[in-house]
Amino acid sequence: MPIVKANWVKKTLGLGLAFFFSALTIYAPFYSEPALAHAEHGDEGGIPAVSLKAKLPAGVSLQVVKSTAYQFAMSTDGQQKIEILGEDKRAFLRFDGNKLFADLNATGWHRSRQPGGGPVPDRLKTKPAPKPNWVLLDQQPGYGWYDPRLLNEEMAHFNLGLRVNGKPLNVRIERREPTPMTGYWRPNLRTENIPEGLNAMVPGLSGNMFMLSRLATAEGDFQVLDTKGQPFLELREDGVWLDSKHPWAKQTELFYTPVADSGWVKVSETGTITYAEPRLDAKPKKASQTGEWAVPVKLKGSDKTSLLEGELKWQRIEEPKP
């Protein structure tokens, strides 16, 4: 069953048919393949990716990501009407605002259920094709699905058909040679400034993900402040809350549904959150330099601010010796 990015946790939808984006993100440690290892299935001829020349409308993001196999992952701003077309040019997925629908009578829907193409029920192989049977899956602005063409190593490129607000759009998908990885920026946290009742860590070797946990011993709710001293995250006793109206809300890569009456929305039922912290992504201009970053936190209602400080260093990957 398809999932979305590795930094999204699965949630079963009402029909048990899909997964959505979530708050918790754990980056896998870097590792290198043995020199004689075979390429993973779907990698021969290059890695499938959205063409750099593709022009998607504002508010729409489309990526090819790797989970158990290559798949598409799309997110929207909840203001679009987008239909995803299958290999037969028939729509099988539809985003209508923040609602997600599937046509259960479309072969594309069943093909998208497994890597390489799921089985198509016999009832859909008759002609003429059955009429559309659109059902509501859930209210969410993003989804991930498999496409058999992503695993077809003999297909150098193809077009993914969309209809965006009623207008047809073909997005070119092509295979690219992977760029050799010579190193990566590694954020490190200095732990001496962490206030009592709070845990903090950088969960991956690279990237700008940051994990915070409010402990049961905390004397109150913690606030994470921006560069102007304004809170955009709160670790409360009943979970973690995000100010969805804050300019950094989308940069956190947390899943949430905006509400009209209040900017604060719950993004975790527990006291732990992993989010994309913009300040951990401030890379120096040169690999020889060391970057510095700081994330201010404080107890809600307190005037005392603690700086969770760290550094960003370039970690070179050494080639294995023969």
XYZ file of C-alpha atoms in Angstrom:
322
model
C 0.000 0.000 0.000
C 1.469 3.367 -0.924
C 2.739 5.820 1.628
C 4.132 9.296 1.264
C 7.542 10.709 2.223
C 9.761 8.917 4.702
C 9.138 11.804 7.056
C 5.377 11.193 7.099
C 3.728 8.690 9.446
C 0.836 6.606 8.116
C -2.777 7.059 9.153
C -5.504 4.719 7.945
C -8.274 6.550 6.102
C -11.976 5.884 6.522
C -11.873 3.183 3.852
C -8.476 1.895 4.877
C -7.161 2.824 1.441
C -4.429 5.401 1.878
C -1.937 7.209 4.076
C -1.411 10.893 4.755
C 1.333 13.305 5.732
C 2.182 13.551 9.418
C 4.310 15.313 11.977
C 6.926 12.777 12.984
C 10.065 12.689 10.867
C 13.083 10.450 11.341
C 15.889 10.630 8.829
C 17.578 7.324 8.056
C 21.322 7.247 8.767
C 23.576 7.552 5.762
C 25.035 4.320 4.477
C 26.927 3.291 1.380
C 26.205 0.304 -0.826
C 28.937 -2.245 -1.522
C 30.755 -1.522 -4.751
C 29.442 -4.654 -6.478
C 25.859 -4.425 -5.260
C 23.109 -4.585 -7.891
C 20.975 -1.495 -8.462
C 17.614 -1.545 -6.717
C 14.597 -2.474 -8.808
C 13.506 0.586 -10.743
C 16.944 2.255 -10.658
C 18.413 0.920 -13.906
C 18.772 3.735 -16.411
C 18.583 6.407 -13.725
C 16.350 7.510 -10.880
C 12.797 8.608 -11.832
C 12.088 12.250 -11.005
C 9.833 15.139 -11.970
C 11.468 17.096 -14.793
C 13.194 20.283 -13.708
C 11.319 22.023 -16.539
C 7.895 20.959 -15.248
C 5.644 23.922 -14.430
C 3.161 23.166 -11.684
C 0.595 25.730 -10.542
C 1.221 27.707 -7.363
C 0.194 25.782 -4.276
C 0.871 22.333 -5.785
C 3.914 20.156 -5.084
C 4.676 16.862 -6.856
C 7.639 14.604 -6.099
C 8.858 11.094 -6.812
C 9.876 9.552 -3.481
C 11.198 6.166 -2.399
C 9.448 4.040 0.222
C 9.172 0.308 -0.441
C 9.308 1.378 -4.106
C 9.215 4.589 -6.123
C 5.916 6.438 -5.890
C 4.374 9.858 -6.426
C 3.677 12.215 -3.532
C 1.489 15.274 -4.082
C 0.549 18.049 -1.695
C -1.669 21.074 -2.295
C -2.647 24.233 -0.460
C -6.232 22.970 -0.194
C -7.469 25.526 -2.735
C -7.186 23.462 -5.924
C -9.292 20.972 -7.872
C -6.866 18.416 -9.286
C -7.510 15.081 -10.983
C -4.822 12.413 -11.436
C -5.115 10.436 -14.672
C -4.092 6.804 -15.059
C -2.293 5.170 -17.958
C -5.680 4.923 -19.726
C -6.179 8.727 -19.381
C -9.098 8.234 -16.984
C -9.100 10.151 -13.686
C -8.830 7.937 -10.603
C -7.887 10.441 -7.860
C -9.362 13.871 -7.225
C -8.382 16.654 -4.848
C -11.296 19.051 -4.399
C -10.169 21.698 -1.947
C -9.020 19.731 1.080
C -11.157 16.677 0.226
C -9.692 13.581 -1.406
C -11.805 11.306 -3.635
C -11.109 8.037 -5.499
C -12.964 6.488 -8.434
C -13.292 2.843 -7.395
C -14.345 1.925 -10.944
C -11.146 3.300 -12.501
C -8.408 0.813 -13.359
C -5.857 3.477 -12.420
C -7.025 3.350 -8.797
C -6.402 -0.390 -8.549
C -3.124 -0.142 -10.465
C -1.924 2.493 -7.973
C -2.372 0.179 -4.997
C 0.860 -1.820 -5.396
C 4.368 -1.250 -6.793
C 4.444 -2.343 -10.413
C 0.644 -2.201 -10.666
C -2.029 -3.804 -8.505
C -4.537 -6.334 -9.898
C -7.576 -4.997 -11.752
C -10.939 -6.621 -10.840
C -12.600 -8.594 -13.637
C -15.706 -6.399 -13.417
C -13.638 -3.462 -14.715
C -12.354 -5.329 -17.774
C -15.700 -5.211 -19.562
C -16.578 -2.785 -22.354
C -17.904 -0.197 -22.155
C -16.078 0.725 -18.953
C -18.239 1.116 -15.826
C -19.399 4.593 -14.900
C -17.308 6.496 -12.315
C -17.898 5.630 -8.673
C -16.307 8.494 -6.743
C -16.057 8.025 -2.987
C -14.706 10.367 -0.336
C -11.523 9.006 1.235
C -10.764 11.758 3.715
C -10.179 15.458 4.195
C -6.486 15.998 3.492
C -4.436 18.075 1.050
C -1.868 15.407 0.181
C -1.529 11.788 -0.913
C 0.999 9.250 -2.183
C 0.391 6.561 -4.802
C 2.285 4.019 -6.872
C 2.623 4.212 -10.648
C 3.838 1.119 -12.565
C 5.752 3.314 -15.012
C 8.106 4.427 -12.244
C 9.463 0.865 -12.064
C 9.673 0.334 -15.829
C 13.434 0.657 -16.284
C 13.106 0.612 -20.088
C 10.936 3.749 -20.036
C 13.301 6.730 -20.126
C 10.465 9.222 -19.671
C 6.674 9.518 -19.663
C 3.981 12.102 -18.974
C 1.823 12.033 -15.866
C -1.569 13.368 -16.882
C -3.371 15.843 -14.623
C -6.389 18.110 -14.819
C -5.826 21.222 -12.735
C -8.921 23.353 -12.175
C -10.397 21.883 -15.356
C -7.314 22.418 -17.545
C -5.208 19.475 -18.817
C -1.568 19.375 -17.742
C 1.119 16.839 -18.631
C 4.025 16.585 -16.194
C 7.153 15.038 -17.665
C 8.747 12.301 -15.568
C 12.277 11.347 -16.572
C 15.159 9.241 -15.359
C 18.313 10.979 -14.150
C 21.722 9.684 -13.270
C 22.219 9.995 -9.510
C 24.597 12.745 -8.425
C 27.590 11.312 -6.560
C 27.378 12.172 -2.870
C 30.658 13.601 -1.591
C 29.422 14.662 1.830
C 26.602 16.219 3.821
C 25.930 18.969 6.330
C 25.589 17.493 9.804
C 23.842 19.497 12.548
C 24.987 18.900 16.120
C 23.251 20.017 19.315
C 25.074 21.274 22.391
C 23.008 19.937 25.273
C 24.044 22.146 28.201
C 21.286 24.746 27.615
C 18.260 22.413 27.573
C 15.808 23.497 30.308
C 14.525 21.042 32.903
C 11.458 19.139 31.728
C 12.402 19.279 28.040
C 14.368 16.918 25.802
C 15.869 17.985 22.479
C 17.811 16.151 19.802
C 18.712 16.159 16.121
C 17.312 12.776 14.981
C 19.262 12.382 11.743
C 22.761 12.732 10.384
C 21.685 15.398 7.917
C 18.740 17.640 7.170
C 17.078 20.240 9.354
C 14.780 18.016 11.402
C 14.541 18.783 15.120
C 12.887 16.700 17.850
C 11.458 18.127 21.069
C 9.792 16.250 23.926
C 7.926 17.688 26.895
C 8.598 15.435 29.882
C 6.093 14.525 32.573
C 8.262 16.442 35.060
C 7.758 19.736 33.180
C 6.354 22.528 35.326
C 4.375 24.045 32.463
C 3.971 24.333 28.705
C 6.992 25.045 26.514
C 6.969 27.527 23.638
C 9.314 27.473 20.631
C 10.039 31.032 19.498
C 10.889 32.473 16.098
C 13.624 35.027 15.417
C 11.313 37.826 16.634
C 10.512 36.097 19.923
C 7.016 35.026 18.850
C 5.847 31.442 19.583
C 4.929 29.178 16.674
C 4.977 25.808 18.497
C 3.702 24.948 21.967
C 4.384 21.684 23.791
C 1.405 21.439 26.116
C 0.244 18.812 28.577
C -2.389 17.599 26.074
C -0.065 17.473 23.031
C 1.815 19.739 20.636
C 0.142 22.731 18.979
C 1.157 24.774 15.933
C 0.184 28.344 15.083
C -1.089 27.639 11.558
C -1.176 31.369 10.780
C 2.504 31.837 11.553
C 4.746 32.484 8.503
C 6.840 29.424 9.419
C 3.889 27.011 9.683
C 4.366 25.458 6.232
C 8.143 25.307 6.622
C 7.753 22.970 9.615
C 6.480 20.216 7.235
C 3.812 19.281 9.784
C 0.421 18.042 8.637
C -2.505 20.156 9.805
C -5.913 21.369 8.700
C -6.321 25.138 9.211
C -9.303 26.253 11.285
C -11.160 29.509 10.809
C -11.707 30.574 14.418
C -8.177 30.037 15.743
C -4.669 29.785 14.364
C -3.556 27.116 16.846
C -4.047 23.502 15.713
C -2.971 20.255 17.354
C -0.241 18.432 15.410
C 0.639 15.706 17.936
C -1.371 13.902 20.593
C 1.791 13.279 22.616
C 4.338 15.664 24.070
C 6.856 14.832 21.320
C 7.203 16.484 17.926
C 9.704 16.243 15.087
C 9.562 19.127 12.646
C 11.644 20.925 10.030
C 13.442 23.720 11.886
C 14.409 26.516 9.431
C 17.360 27.665 11.534
C 19.088 24.276 11.236
C 19.188 24.778 7.468
C 21.360 27.923 7.491
C 24.376 26.391 5.763
C 27.709 28.250 5.496
C 28.905 29.288 2.052
C 31.995 27.077 2.234
C 32.399 23.478 3.360
C 35.420 24.527 5.417
C 33.264 26.821 7.566
C 31.177 25.904 10.620
C 27.647 27.221 10.889
C 26.005 28.243 14.152
C 22.308 27.953 14.993
C 20.070 28.535 18.013
C 16.437 27.679 18.790
C 14.932 29.764 21.638
C 12.433 28.052 23.951
C 10.754 29.113 27.174
C 8.061 28.131 29.631
C 4.790 29.807 28.722
C 4.277 32.863 30.904
C 7.948 33.053 31.878
C 10.380 35.813 30.921
C 13.374 33.454 30.892
C 14.413 32.154 27.458
C 16.773 29.225 26.905
C 18.765 28.905 23.690
C 19.121 25.398 22.272
C 22.385 25.976 20.435
C 24.298 23.906 17.947
C 26.608 23.919 14.970
C 26.515 22.780 11.370
C 29.582 21.070 9.897
C 30.357 19.556 6.514
C 30.952 15.816 6.846
C 33.023 14.450 3.985
C 32.326 10.912 2.799
C 35.561 9.008 2.495
C 35.826 6.565 -0.389
C 36.334 2.979 0.803
C 39.892 1.766 0.544
C 40.492 -1.161 -1.829
